[in-house]
Tab-separated table of C-alpha atoms in Angstrom:
chain	number	residue	atom	x	y	z
A	174	MET	CA	13.656	-7.069	8.110
A	175	VAL	CA	11.074	-8.745	5.799
A	176	TYR	CA	13.280	-9.417	3.233
A	177	SER	CA	15.880	-11.225	5.549
A	178	ALA	CA	12.895	-13.400	6.589
A	179	THR	CA	12.565	-15.100	3.449
A	180	SER	CA	15.317	-17.060	3.614
A	181	THR	CA	13.577	-19.095	6.588
A	182	VAL	CA	10.192	-19.158	4.881
A	183	TYR	CA	10.904	-20.125	1.363
A	184	ALA	CA	13.057	-22.893	0.089
A	185	PRO	CA	16.216	-22.421	-1.881
A	186	ALA	CA	14.655	-22.895	-5.335
A	187	GLN	CA	11.670	-20.736	-4.370
A	188	ARG	CA	13.567	-17.821	-2.661
A	189	ALA	CA	13.765	-15.286	-5.530
A	190	THR	CA	10.145	-15.438	-6.527
A	191	GLY	CA	8.988	-15.264	-2.423
A	192	LEU	CA	11.453	-12.310	-2.444
A	193	GLY	CA	9.933	-10.541	-5.324
A	194	TRP	CA	6.187	-11.214	-4.043
A	195	VAL	CA	7.498	-9.907	-0.500
A	196	THR	CA	8.598	-6.598	-2.415
A	197	GLY	CA	5.370	-6.183	-4.358
A	198	ILE	CA	3.073	-6.538	-1.395
A	199	GLY	CA	5.311	-4.053	0.436
A	200	ARG	CA	5.279	-1.556	-2.271
A	201	THR	CA	1.660	-1.900	-3.069
A	202	GLY	CA	0.814	-1.267	0.719
A	203	ALA	CA	3.299	2.025	0.694
A	204	VAL	CA	1.131	3.336	-2.067
A	205	VAL	CA	-2.264	2.207	-1.134
A	206	GLY	CA	-2.146	2.792	2.327
A	207	PRO	CA	-1.311	7.016	1.993
A	208	TRP	CA	-3.619	6.968	-0.419
A	209	LEU	CA	-6.541	5.229	1.420
A	210	GLY	CA	-5.843	7.170	4.500
A	211	GLY	CA	-6.087	10.479	2.660
A	212	ALA	CA	-9.564	9.398	1.036
A	213	VAL	CA	-10.840	8.377	4.234
A	214	ILE	CA	-10.115	11.806	5.932
A	215	GLU	CA	-11.346	13.883	2.908
A	216	ASP	CA	-14.500	12.512	3.042
A	217	GLY	CA	-14.718	13.596	6.672
A	218	ASN	CA	-15.320	10.048	8.248
A	219	ALA	CA	-12.211	9.785	10.380
A	220	GLY	CA	-14.110	7.151	12.505
A	221	LEU	CA	-13.633	4.780	9.454
A	222	GLY	CA	-9.748	5.193	9.739
A	223	PHE	CA	-9.657	2.828	12.762
A	224	THR	CA	-12.016	0.226	11.069
A	225	THR	CA	-9.514	0.400	7.875
A	226	PHE	CA	-6.302	0.061	9.952
A	227	ALA	CA	-8.267	-3.148	11.785
A	228	ALA	CA	-9.058	-4.718	8.631
A	229	ALA	CA	-5.423	-4.221	7.584
A	230	VAL	CA	-4.141	-5.748	10.710
A	231	LEU	CA	-6.518	-8.634	10.673
A	232	GLY	CA	-5.427	-9.168	6.963
A	233	ALA	CA	-1.961	-9.354	7.702
A	234	ALA	CA	-2.616	-11.711	10.584
A	235	ALA	CA	-4.354	-14.124	8.098
A	236	ILE	CA	-1.376	-14.077	5.661
A	237	CYS	CA	1.109	-14.424	8.654
A	238	ARG	CA	-0.480	-17.857	9.184
A	239	VAL	CA	-0.189	-19.120	5.729
A	240	PRO	CA	3.537	-20.379	5.894
A	241	PRO	CA	3.160	-22.413	9.417
A	242	ALA	CA	-0.265	-24.034	8.183
A	243	ARG	CA	1.542	-24.908	4.709
A	244	ARG	CA	4.422	-26.555	6.633
A	245	ALA	CA	2.133	-28.632	9.055
A	246	ARG	CA	0.127	-29.808	6.274
A	247	ARG	CA	3.001	-31.325	4.488
A	248	GLY	CA	4.000	-33.182	7.595
A	249	PRO	CA	7.278	-33.852	9.492
A	250	ALA	CA	9.038	-35.682	6.675
A	251	ALA	CA	8.973	-33.034	4.306
A	252	GLN	CA	10.390	-30.528	7.118
A	253	GLN	CA	13.805	-32.482	7.266
A	254	THR	CA	16.548	-31.217	5.678
A	255	SER	CA	18.345	-33.508	2.906
A	256	ALA	CA	22.342	-33.379	3.165
A	257	PRO	CA	23.941	-31.217	0.421
A	258	ALA	CA	25.237	-33.107	-2.656
A	259	GLY	CA	28.463	-34.650	-2.021
A	260	ALA	CA	28.437	-34.538	1.475
A	261	THR	CA	29.814	-37.692	3.316
A	262	ASP	CA	29.031	-39.122	6.797
């Protein structure tokens, strides 16, 4: 699902880079998440598991705010799409 969203978030010239970042972050989370969960449980501090999960959710929420904030900073003129090359009215 996240891979298909890159076409709406990134400009055409940046989609390959954006998809690479999305894939890299997702794979990093897939490795670090189970490792961190195992380390927390191994230490016998299961209560810290909720805190770790809450921190991950807050981090993800902060990351989700970046594209809308960047669009708002550019202004309405930058959000308009231009006509494709060779298009006539």
